[in-house]
PDB file of C-alpha atoms in Angstrom:
ATOM      1  CA  MET L   1      25.664  45.112  62.034  1.00 41.00           C
ATOM      2  CA  LYS L   2      22.763  47.498  62.294  1.00 40.00           C
ATOM      3  CA  LYS L   3      19.324  46.229  63.270  1.00 40.00           C
ATOM      4  CA  PHE L   4      16.021  47.923  63.831  1.00 39.00           C
ATOM      5  CA  VAL L   5      12.403  47.003  64.362  1.00 39.00           C
ATOM      6  CA  PHE L   6       9.432  48.875  62.876  1.00 38.00           C
ATOM      7  CA  ILE L   7       6.071  48.542  64.656  1.00 36.00           C
ATOM      8  CA  ALA L   8       3.190  50.602  63.211  1.00 38.00           C
ATOM      9  CA  PHE L   9      -0.428  50.908  64.361  1.00 38.00           C
ATOM     10  CA  LEU L  10      -2.702  51.965  61.518  1.00 37.00           C
ATOM     11  CA  PHE L  11      -5.129  54.782  62.162  1.00 35.00           C
ATOM     12  CA  LEU L  12      -6.476  55.464  58.644  1.00 34.00           C
ATOM     13  CA  PRO L  13      -6.859  52.262  56.585  1.00 35.00           C
ATOM     14  CA  PHE L  14      -8.154  52.700  53.022  1.00 33.00           C
ATOM     15  CA  ILE L  15      -8.593  50.461  49.987  1.00 33.00           C
ATOM     16  CA  THR L  16      -5.228  49.144  48.815  1.00 37.00           C
ATOM     17  CA  ASN L  17      -3.436  46.529  46.780  1.00 39.00           C
ATOM     18  CA  ALA L  18       0.162  45.504  46.236  1.00 42.00           C
ATOM     19  CA  GLN L  19       0.300  45.103  42.488  1.00 51.00           C
ATOM     20  CA  VAL L  20       3.698  46.794  42.373  1.00 59.00           C
ATOM     21  CA  ILE L  21       6.063  46.213  45.290  1.00 61.00           C
ATOM     22  CA  ASN L  22       7.808  49.488  46.050  1.00 59.00           C
ATOM     23  CA  VAL L  23      11.329  48.242  46.647  1.00 64.00           C
ATOM     24  CA  GLU L  24      12.872  51.720  46.806  1.00 61.00           C
ATOM     25  CA  ASN L  25      10.967  52.671  49.958  1.00 54.00           C
ATOM     26  CA  LEU L  26      12.257  49.487  51.612  1.00 54.00           C
ATOM     27  CA  ARG L  27      15.854  49.852  50.470  1.00 60.00           C
ATOM     28  CA  ARG L  28      18.085  50.812  53.416  1.00 52.00           C
ATOM     29  CA  VAL L  29      19.370  54.318  52.704  1.00 51.00           C
ATOM     30  CA  THR L  30      22.898  54.033  54.040  1.00 52.00           C
ATOM     31  CA  ASP L  31      26.498  53.822  52.941  1.00 53.00           C
ATOM     32  CA  THR L  32      27.294  51.382  55.747  1.00 59.00           C
ATOM     33  CA  THR L  33      28.330  47.919  54.574  1.00 77.00           C
ATOM     34  CA  GLY L  34      27.178  44.643  56.116  1.00 86.00           C
ATOM     35  CA  TRP L  35      23.775  43.404  57.259  1.00 87.00           C
ATOM     36  CA  SER L  36      20.721  45.528  58.029  1.00 81.00           C
ATOM     37  CA  GLY L  37      16.975  44.992  58.099  1.00 79.00           C
ATOM     38  CA  PHE L  38      13.673  45.363  59.880  1.00 76.00           C
ATOM     39  CA  THR L  39      10.520  43.510  60.824  1.00 76.00           C
ATOM     40  CA  ARG L  40       7.336  45.555  60.719  1.00 72.00           C
ATOM     41  CA  LEU L  41       4.044  44.564  62.348  1.00 76.00           C
ATOM     42  CA  ASP L  42       0.783  46.381  61.503  1.00 76.00           C
ATOM     43  CA  LEU L  43      -2.421  45.834  63.489  1.00 78.00           C
ATOM     44  CA  HIS L  44      -5.828  47.433  63.172  1.00 71.00           C
ATOM     45  CA  LEU L  45      -9.341  46.896  64.457  1.00 75.00           C
ATOM     46  CA  ILE L  46     -12.420  48.521  62.889  1.00 72.00           C
ATOM     47  CA  LYS L  47     -15.910  48.374  64.391  1.00 73.00           C
ATOM     48  CA  ASN L  48     -18.969  49.651  62.500  1.00 71.00           C
ATOM     49  CA  LYS L  49     -21.636  47.408  60.985  1.00 70.00           C
ATOM     50  CA  ASN L  50     -18.923  44.789  60.814  1.00 72.00           C
ATOM     51  CA  THR L  51     -15.953  43.945  62.989  1.00 79.00           C
ATOM     52  CA  ILE L  52     -12.796  43.928  60.868  1.00 77.00           C
ATOM     53  CA  PHE L  53      -9.460  42.757  62.207  1.00 82.00           C
ATOM     54  CA  GLY L  54      -6.234  43.071  60.263  1.00 82.00           C
ATOM     55  CA  ILE L  55      -2.650  41.982  60.743  1.00 83.00           C
ATOM     56  CA  SER L  56       0.300  42.268  58.418  1.00 81.00           C
ATOM     57  CA  ASN L  57       4.008  41.663  58.606  1.00 82.00           C
ATOM     58  CA  ARG L  58       6.828  42.970  56.453  1.00 79.00           C
ATOM     59  CA  THR L  59      10.410  41.782  56.748  1.00 84.00           C
ATOM     60  CA  ARG L  60      13.379  43.244  54.889  1.00 84.00           C
ATOM     61  CA  ILE L  61      16.914  41.888  55.006  1.00 89.00           C
ATOM     62  CA  GLN L  62      19.760  43.639  53.220  1.00 89.00           C
ATOM     63  CA  TYR L  63      23.418  42.767  52.803  1.00 92.00           C
ATOM     64  CA  LYS L  64      25.747  45.365  51.300  1.00 91.00           C
ATOM     65  CA  THR L  65      29.415  45.498  50.348  1.00 91.00           C
ATOM     66  CA  LYS L  66      31.339  48.105  48.362  1.00 88.00           C
ATOM     67  CA  ASN L  67      29.995  46.986  44.977  1.00 92.00           C
ATOM     68  CA  HIS L  68      27.314  44.393  45.788  1.00 94.00           C
ATOM     69  CA  LEU L  69      23.890  44.618  47.416  1.00 93.00           C
ATOM     70  CA  TRP L  70      21.394  41.839  48.156  1.00 94.00           C
ATOM     71  CA  LEU L  71      17.858  42.715  49.276  1.00 93.00           C
ATOM     72  CA  PHE L  72      15.103  40.290  50.335  1.00 93.00           C
ATOM     73  CA  ILE L  73      11.524  41.335  51.141  1.00 90.00           C
ATOM     74  CA  ASN L  74       8.765  39.147  52.579  1.00 90.00           C
ATOM     75  CA  ASP L  75       5.310  40.789  52.793  1.00 87.00           C
ATOM     76  CA  LEU L  76       2.225  39.151  54.366  1.00 86.00           C
ATOM     77  CA  ASP L  77      -1.224  40.699  54.905  1.00 84.00           C
ATOM     78  CA  PHE L  78      -4.454  39.247  56.330  1.00 82.00           C
ATOM     79  CA  ARG L  79      -7.913  40.747  56.941  1.00 78.00           C
ATOM     80  CA  GLU L  80     -10.865  39.132  58.737  1.00 80.00           C
ATOM     81  CA  ALA L  81     -14.467  40.406  58.872  1.00 74.00           C
ATOM     82  CA  ASN L  82     -16.935  38.916  61.364  1.00 72.00           C
ATOM     83  CA  SER L  83     -14.678  35.867  61.839  1.00 69.00           C
ATOM     84  CA  ASN L  84     -14.598  35.222  58.079  1.00 70.00           C
ATOM     85  CA  LYS L  85     -11.486  35.695  55.970  1.00 63.00           C
ATOM     86  CA  PHE L  86     -11.904  38.958  54.085  1.00 64.00           C
ATOM     87  CA  VAL L  87      -8.676  39.250  52.132  1.00 67.00           C
ATOM     88  CA  SER L  88      -5.108  38.039  52.184  1.00 78.00           C
ATOM     89  CA  ARG L  89      -2.004  38.704  50.146  1.00 82.00           C
ATOM     90  CA  ASN L  90       1.676  37.881  50.212  1.00 88.00           C
ATOM     91  CA  ALA L  91       4.767  38.696  48.208  1.00 90.00           C
ATOM     92  CA  GLN L  92       8.421  37.747  48.162  1.00 93.00           C
ATOM     93  CA  HIS L  93      11.042  39.819  46.374  1.00 93.00           C
ATOM     94  CA  LEU L  94      14.776  39.195  45.878  1.00 95.00           C
ATOM     95  CA  ARG L  95      16.944  41.919  44.325  1.00 94.00           C
ATOM     96  CA  TYR L  96      20.652  42.132  43.469  1.00 95.00           C
ATOM     97  CA  ASN L  97      22.652  45.267  42.664  1.00 94.00           C
ATOM     98  CA  TYR L  98      26.167  45.477  41.253  1.00 96.00           C
ATOM     99  CA  ARG L  99      27.603  48.992  41.336  1.00 94.00           C
ATOM    100  CA  PHE L 100      29.930  49.829  38.432  1.00 96.00           C
ATOM    101  CA  ASN L 101      30.735  53.252  39.882  1.00 94.00           C
ATOM    102  CA  ASP L 102      29.151  55.976  42.026  1.00 90.00           C
ATOM    103  CA  LYS L 103      26.567  56.747  39.348  1.00 94.00           C
ATOM    104  CA  ILE L 104      25.537  53.469  37.667  1.00 97.00           C
ATOM    105  CA  ALA L 105      24.523  50.053  38.993  1.00 96.00           C
ATOM    106  CA  LEU L 106      23.164  46.867  37.438  1.00 97.00           C
ATOM    107  CA  GLU L 107      19.932  45.498  38.970  1.00 96.00           C
ATOM    108  CA  ALA L 108      18.288  42.070  38.719  1.00 96.00           C
ATOM    109  CA  PHE L 109      15.267  40.754  40.593  1.00 95.00           C
ATOM    110  CA  LEU L 110      12.858  37.843  41.150  1.00 96.00           C
ATOM    111  CA  GLN L 111       9.362  38.229  42.605  1.00 94.00           C
ATOM    112  CA  SER L 112       6.368  36.031  43.452  1.00 94.00           C
ATOM    113  CA  GLN L 113       3.015  37.430  44.565  1.00 91.00           C
ATOM    114  CA  THR L 114      -0.628  36.674  45.344  1.00 89.00           C
ATOM    115  CA  ASP L 115      -3.277  39.329  46.020  1.00 84.00           C
ATOM    116  CA  GLU L 116      -6.977  38.581  46.583  1.00 79.00           C
ATOM    117  CA  ILE L 117      -7.934  42.277  46.459  1.00 74.00           C
ATOM    118  CA  ALA L 118      -6.572  42.559  42.922  1.00 78.00           C
ATOM    119  CA  ALA L 119      -7.794  39.013  42.042  1.00 82.00           C
ATOM    120  CA  ILE L 120      -4.224  37.882  41.385  1.00 86.00           C
ATOM    121  CA  ARG L 121      -3.899  34.144  41.985  1.00 87.00           C
ATOM    122  CA  PHE L 122      -0.176  34.219  41.170  1.00 91.00           C
ATOM    123  CA  ARG L 123       2.185  36.715  39.615  1.00 92.00           C
ATOM    124  CA  GLY L 124       5.824  35.854  38.911  1.00 95.00           C
ATOM    125  CA  LEU L 125       8.345  38.432  37.713  1.00 95.00           C
ATOM    126  CA  VAL L 126      11.968  38.328  36.621  1.00 96.00           C
ATOM    127  CA  GLY L 127      13.828  41.393  35.384  1.00 96.00           C
ATOM    128  CA  THR L 128      17.079  43.273  34.968  1.00 97.00           C
ATOM    129  CA  GLY L 129      18.279  46.751  34.043  1.00 97.00           C
ATOM    130  CA  LEU L 130      20.257  49.789  35.137  1.00 97.00           C
ATOM    131  CA  ARG L 131      19.946  52.158  38.094  1.00 95.00           C
ATOM    132  CA  PHE L 132      21.322  55.713  37.918  1.00 96.00           C
ATOM    133  CA  LYS L 133      22.177  58.006  40.813  1.00 94.00           C
ATOM    134  CA  LEU L 134      21.348  61.578  39.817  1.00 95.00           C
ATOM    135  CA  SER L 135      22.734  63.537  42.767  1.00 91.00           C
ATOM    136  CA  LYS L 136      25.818  63.786  44.971  1.00 85.00           C
ATOM    137  CA  ASN L 137      24.297  65.504  47.998  1.00 87.00           C
ATOM    138  CA  GLU L 138      23.751  62.981  50.806  1.00 82.00           C
ATOM    139  CA  LYS L 139      20.792  64.970  52.171  1.00 87.00           C
ATOM    140  CA  TYR L 140      18.954  64.956  48.852  1.00 92.00           C
ATOM    141  CA  LYS L 141      19.272  61.709  46.870  1.00 92.00           C
ATOM    142  CA  PHE L 142      17.615  61.103  43.497  1.00 95.00           C
ATOM    143  CA  TYR L 143      17.608  57.853  41.504  1.00 95.00           C
ATOM    144  CA  LEU L 144      16.319  56.730  38.111  1.00 96.00           C
ATOM    145  CA  GLY L 145      15.853  53.084  37.144  1.00 95.00           C
ATOM    146  CA  SER L 146      15.187  51.523  33.748  1.00 96.00           C
ATOM    147  CA  LEU L 147      14.530  47.771  33.666  1.00 96.00           C
ATOM    148  CA  VAL L 148      13.026  45.065  31.449  1.00 97.00           C
ATOM    149  CA  MET L 149      10.910  42.338  33.069  1.00 97.00           C
ATOM    150  CA  TYR L 150       8.986  39.212  32.114  1.00 97.00           C
ATOM    151  CA  GLU L 151       5.625  38.663  33.808  1.00 95.00           C
ATOM    152  CA  HIS L 152       3.646  35.452  34.287  1.00 95.00           C
ATOM    153  CA  GLU L 153       0.235  36.128  35.849  1.00 92.00           C
ATOM    154  CA  ASN L 154      -2.731  33.893  36.695  1.00 90.00           C
ATOM    155  CA  VAL L 155      -5.919  35.664  37.824  1.00 86.00           C
ATOM    156  CA  ASN L 156      -9.070  34.620  39.685  1.00 80.00           C
ATOM    157  CA  SER L 157     -11.354  34.833  36.676  1.00 75.00           C
ATOM    158  CA  ASP L 158     -13.258  32.361  34.508  1.00 69.00           C
ATOM    159  CA  VAL L 159     -13.211  34.637  31.466  1.00 68.00           C
ATOM    160  CA  GLU L 160      -9.637  35.944  31.448  1.00 72.00           C
ATOM    161  CA  GLU L 161      -6.604  33.935  30.429  1.00 75.00           C
ATOM    162  CA  ALA L 162      -3.184  33.905  32.044  1.00 81.00           C
ATOM    163  CA  ASN L 163      -0.905  36.795  31.071  1.00 86.00           C
ATOM    164  CA  ARG L 164       2.643  36.278  29.830  1.00 93.00           C
ATOM    165  CA  ASP L 165       4.065  39.678  28.954  1.00 95.00           C
ATOM    166  CA  TRP L 166       7.275  41.629  28.595  1.00 97.00           C
ATOM    167  CA  ARG L 167       7.119  45.005  30.333  1.00 97.00           C
ATOM    168  CA  SER L 168       9.298  48.021  30.951  1.00 96.00           C
ATOM    169  CA  SER L 169       9.707  48.897  34.631  1.00 94.00           C
ATOM    170  CA  SER L 170      10.965  52.444  35.082  1.00 94.00           C
ATOM    171  CA  TYR L 171      11.058  54.349  38.347  1.00 94.00           C
ATOM    172  CA  PHE L 172      12.064  57.658  39.862  1.00 95.00           C
ATOM    173  CA  SER L 173      12.993  57.726  43.529  1.00 93.00           C
ATOM    174  CA  MET L 174      14.010  60.456  45.943  1.00 93.00           C
ATOM    175  CA  SER L 175      15.180  60.385  49.565  1.00 91.00           C
ATOM    176  CA  LEU L 176      15.187  63.779  51.264  1.00 93.00           C
ATOM    177  CA  PHE L 177      16.586  64.612  54.695  1.00 91.00           C
ATOM    178  CA  PRO L 178      15.972  68.363  55.126  1.00 91.00           C
ATOM    179  CA  LYS L 179      16.558  68.161  58.894  1.00 89.00           C
ATOM    180  CA  LYS L 180      18.019  65.635  61.275  1.00 86.00           C
ATOM    181  CA  ASN L 181      14.585  64.523  62.508  1.00 88.00           C
ATOM    182  CA  ILE L 182      12.730  64.637  59.157  1.00 91.00           C
ATOM    183  CA  SER L 183      12.932  62.222  56.223  1.00 90.00           C
ATOM    184  CA  ILE L 184      10.866  62.033  53.034  1.00 92.00           C
ATOM    185  CA  VAL L 185      11.071  59.026  50.712  1.00 91.00           C
ATOM    186  CA  SER L 186       9.016  58.852  47.529  1.00 93.00           C
ATOM    187  CA  THR L 187       9.074  56.492  44.535  1.00 92.00           C
ATOM    188  CA  THR L 188       6.958  56.261  41.391  1.00 94.00           C
ATOM    189  CA  TYR L 189       6.951  53.254  39.022  1.00 94.00           C
ATOM    190  CA  TYR L 190       5.715  53.156  35.417  1.00 96.00           C
ATOM    191  CA  GLN L 191       5.276  49.698  33.844  1.00 95.00           C
ATOM    192  CA  PRO L 192       3.892  49.519  30.263  1.00 97.00           C
ATOM    193  CA  ARG L 193       3.776  46.422  28.056  1.00 96.00           C
ATOM    194  CA  PHE L 194       6.244  46.535  25.182  1.00 96.00           C
ATOM    195  CA  ASP L 195       3.727  45.204  22.643  1.00 95.00           C
ATOM    196  CA  MET L 196       0.893  47.484  23.826  1.00 95.00           C
ATOM    197  CA  PHE L 197       1.925  50.683  25.611  1.00 94.00           C
ATOM    198  CA  SER L 198      -1.722  51.492  26.402  1.00 95.00           C
ATOM    199  CA  ASP L 199      -1.583  48.600  28.914  1.00 96.00           C
ATOM    200  CA  PHE L 200       0.355  50.137  31.782  1.00 96.00           C
ATOM    201  CA  ARG L 201       0.534  50.363  35.564  1.00 95.00           C
ATOM    202  CA  ILE L 202       1.540  53.257  37.789  1.00 95.00           C
ATOM    203  CA  SER L 203       2.507  52.887  41.422  1.00 92.00           C
ATOM    204  CA  SER L 204       3.546  55.678  43.765  1.00 93.00           C
ATOM    205  CA  GLN L 205       4.465  55.544  47.434  1.00 90.00           C
ATOM    206  CA  SER L 206       5.518  58.428  49.693  1.00 92.00           C
ATOM    207  CA  THR L 207       6.560  58.241  53.341  1.00 89.00           C
ATOM    208  CA  ILE L 208       7.239  61.101  55.745  1.00 92.00           C
ATOM    209  CA  ALA L 209       8.929  60.350  59.079  1.00 89.00           C
ATOM    210  CA  LEU L 210       9.101  62.964  61.856  1.00 92.00           C
ATOM    211  CA  GLY L 211      11.406  62.286  64.783  1.00 88.00           C
ATOM    212  CA  ILE L 212       9.743  62.617  68.198  1.00 87.00           C
ATOM    213  CA  PHE L 213      12.480  61.304  70.472  1.00 82.00           C
ATOM    214  CA  LYS L 214      15.892  59.777  69.855  1.00 75.00           C
ATOM    215  CA  ASN L 215      14.646  56.433  68.479  1.00 71.00           C
ATOM    216  CA  LEU L 216      10.948  57.188  68.015  1.00 79.00           C
ATOM    217  CA  SER L 217       9.284  58.747  64.957  1.00 82.00           C
ATOM    218  CA  PHE L 218       5.778  59.430  63.706  1.00 87.00           C
ATOM    219  CA  THR L 219       5.212  58.304  60.096  1.00 86.00           C
ATOM    220  CA  THR L 220       2.655  58.987  57.391  1.00 89.00           C
ATOM    221  CA  ASN L 221       2.552  56.783  54.307  1.00 86.00           C
ATOM    222  CA  PHE L 222       0.483  57.198  51.138  1.00 91.00           C
ATOM    223  CA  THR L 223       0.343  54.548  48.388  1.00 89.00           C
ATOM    224  CA  TYR L 224      -1.403  54.962  45.035  1.00 92.00           C
ATOM    225  CA  GLN L 225      -1.922  52.242  42.402  1.00 90.00           C
ATOM    226  CA  TYR L 226      -3.331  52.554  38.883  1.00 94.00           C
ATOM    227  CA  ASP L 227      -3.817  49.675  36.424  1.00 93.00           C
ATOM    228  CA  GLN L 228      -5.194  50.556  32.986  1.00 94.00           C
ATOM    229  CA  PHE L 229      -6.448  46.983  32.453  1.00 90.00           C
ATOM    230  CA  PRO L 230      -7.112  45.359  35.832  1.00 88.00           C
ATOM    231  CA  VAL L 231      -8.853  42.018  36.321  1.00 84.00           C
ATOM    232  CA  LEU L 232     -12.565  42.198  35.479  1.00 83.00           C
ATOM    233  CA  GLY L 233     -14.468  43.712  38.419  1.00 83.00           C
ATOM    234  CA  ILE L 234     -11.382  45.317  40.017  1.00 85.00           C
ATOM    235  CA  PRO L 235     -11.175  49.167  40.019  1.00 90.00           C
ATOM    236  CA  LYS L 236      -8.406  50.846  38.072  1.00 92.00           C
ATOM    237  CA  GLU L 237      -7.418  53.066  41.010  1.00 93.00           C
ATOM    238  CA  GLN L 238      -6.655  51.937  44.550  1.00 88.00           C
ATOM    239  CA  TYR L 239      -4.910  53.741  47.387  1.00 89.00           C
ATOM    240  CA  ARG L 240      -3.967  53.555  51.038  1.00 83.00           C
ATOM    241  CA  LEU L 241      -3.149  56.121  53.725  1.00 87.00           C
ATOM    242  CA  THR L 242      -1.617  55.025  57.012  1.00 82.00           C
ATOM    243  CA  ASN L 243      -0.151  56.677  60.091  1.00 83.00           C
ATOM    244  CA  GLY L 244       2.182  54.881  62.438  1.00 78.00           C
ATOM    245  CA  ILE L 245       4.894  54.910  65.056  1.00 74.00           C
ATOM    246  CA  LEU L 246       8.442  53.935  64.163  1.00 69.00           C
ATOM    247  CA  TYR L 247      10.807  52.621  66.842  1.00 64.00           C
ATOM    248  CA  MET L 248      14.418  51.918  65.888  1.00 58.00           C
ATOM    249  CA  PHE L 249      17.242  50.374  67.891  1.00 48.00           C
TER     250      PHE L 249
END
């Protein structure tokens, strides 16, 4: 069993949301079977005209055999400004993979989510599809996913109704390891509605980790979200840039 803990202190917090959970960047990149996972704790304190305190926790648990993979993600985030709750969000994601061969795997997932920043009271997703491995080199891995999902969404709005839509969820993911102490993981999702392709979301997340010592790395993470038709009053574009320290054992 391999275990590790991820503790990051955020230096550059920006506007963000979690409309699309980037599962690929949380998937354990390894051929080792058995259990693996991490618990990540983010803390930040901002003092200007207001005093803003933030804390978030992300837990990932993965179990892998030769042909099967189970992945569970629990994501919690809380912000407080001048002792008043500013924003909170949480998400839970369960994913199953069955690998037919070295190139093709079947994926299925369930997800529940709330996000006050994006005015999402509840979003439930269920989906399935295929995942393709595009490369053989272990230092440079590329994946393509094509899935179909059903979405049930309730929003914090008096003028907008609940959404019940079928969407495509396609993604391209790459994991690069140019040197022993450098890793680059990037994933981009594209999620249009089947009945109206002009209603789409794009989510992209990139993480660079630079090894400092044996078990210690410096990380930079950039997340970008775009929703063509967000909830009324919510911007179409949102992003986040964070720096952190990664300790693994």
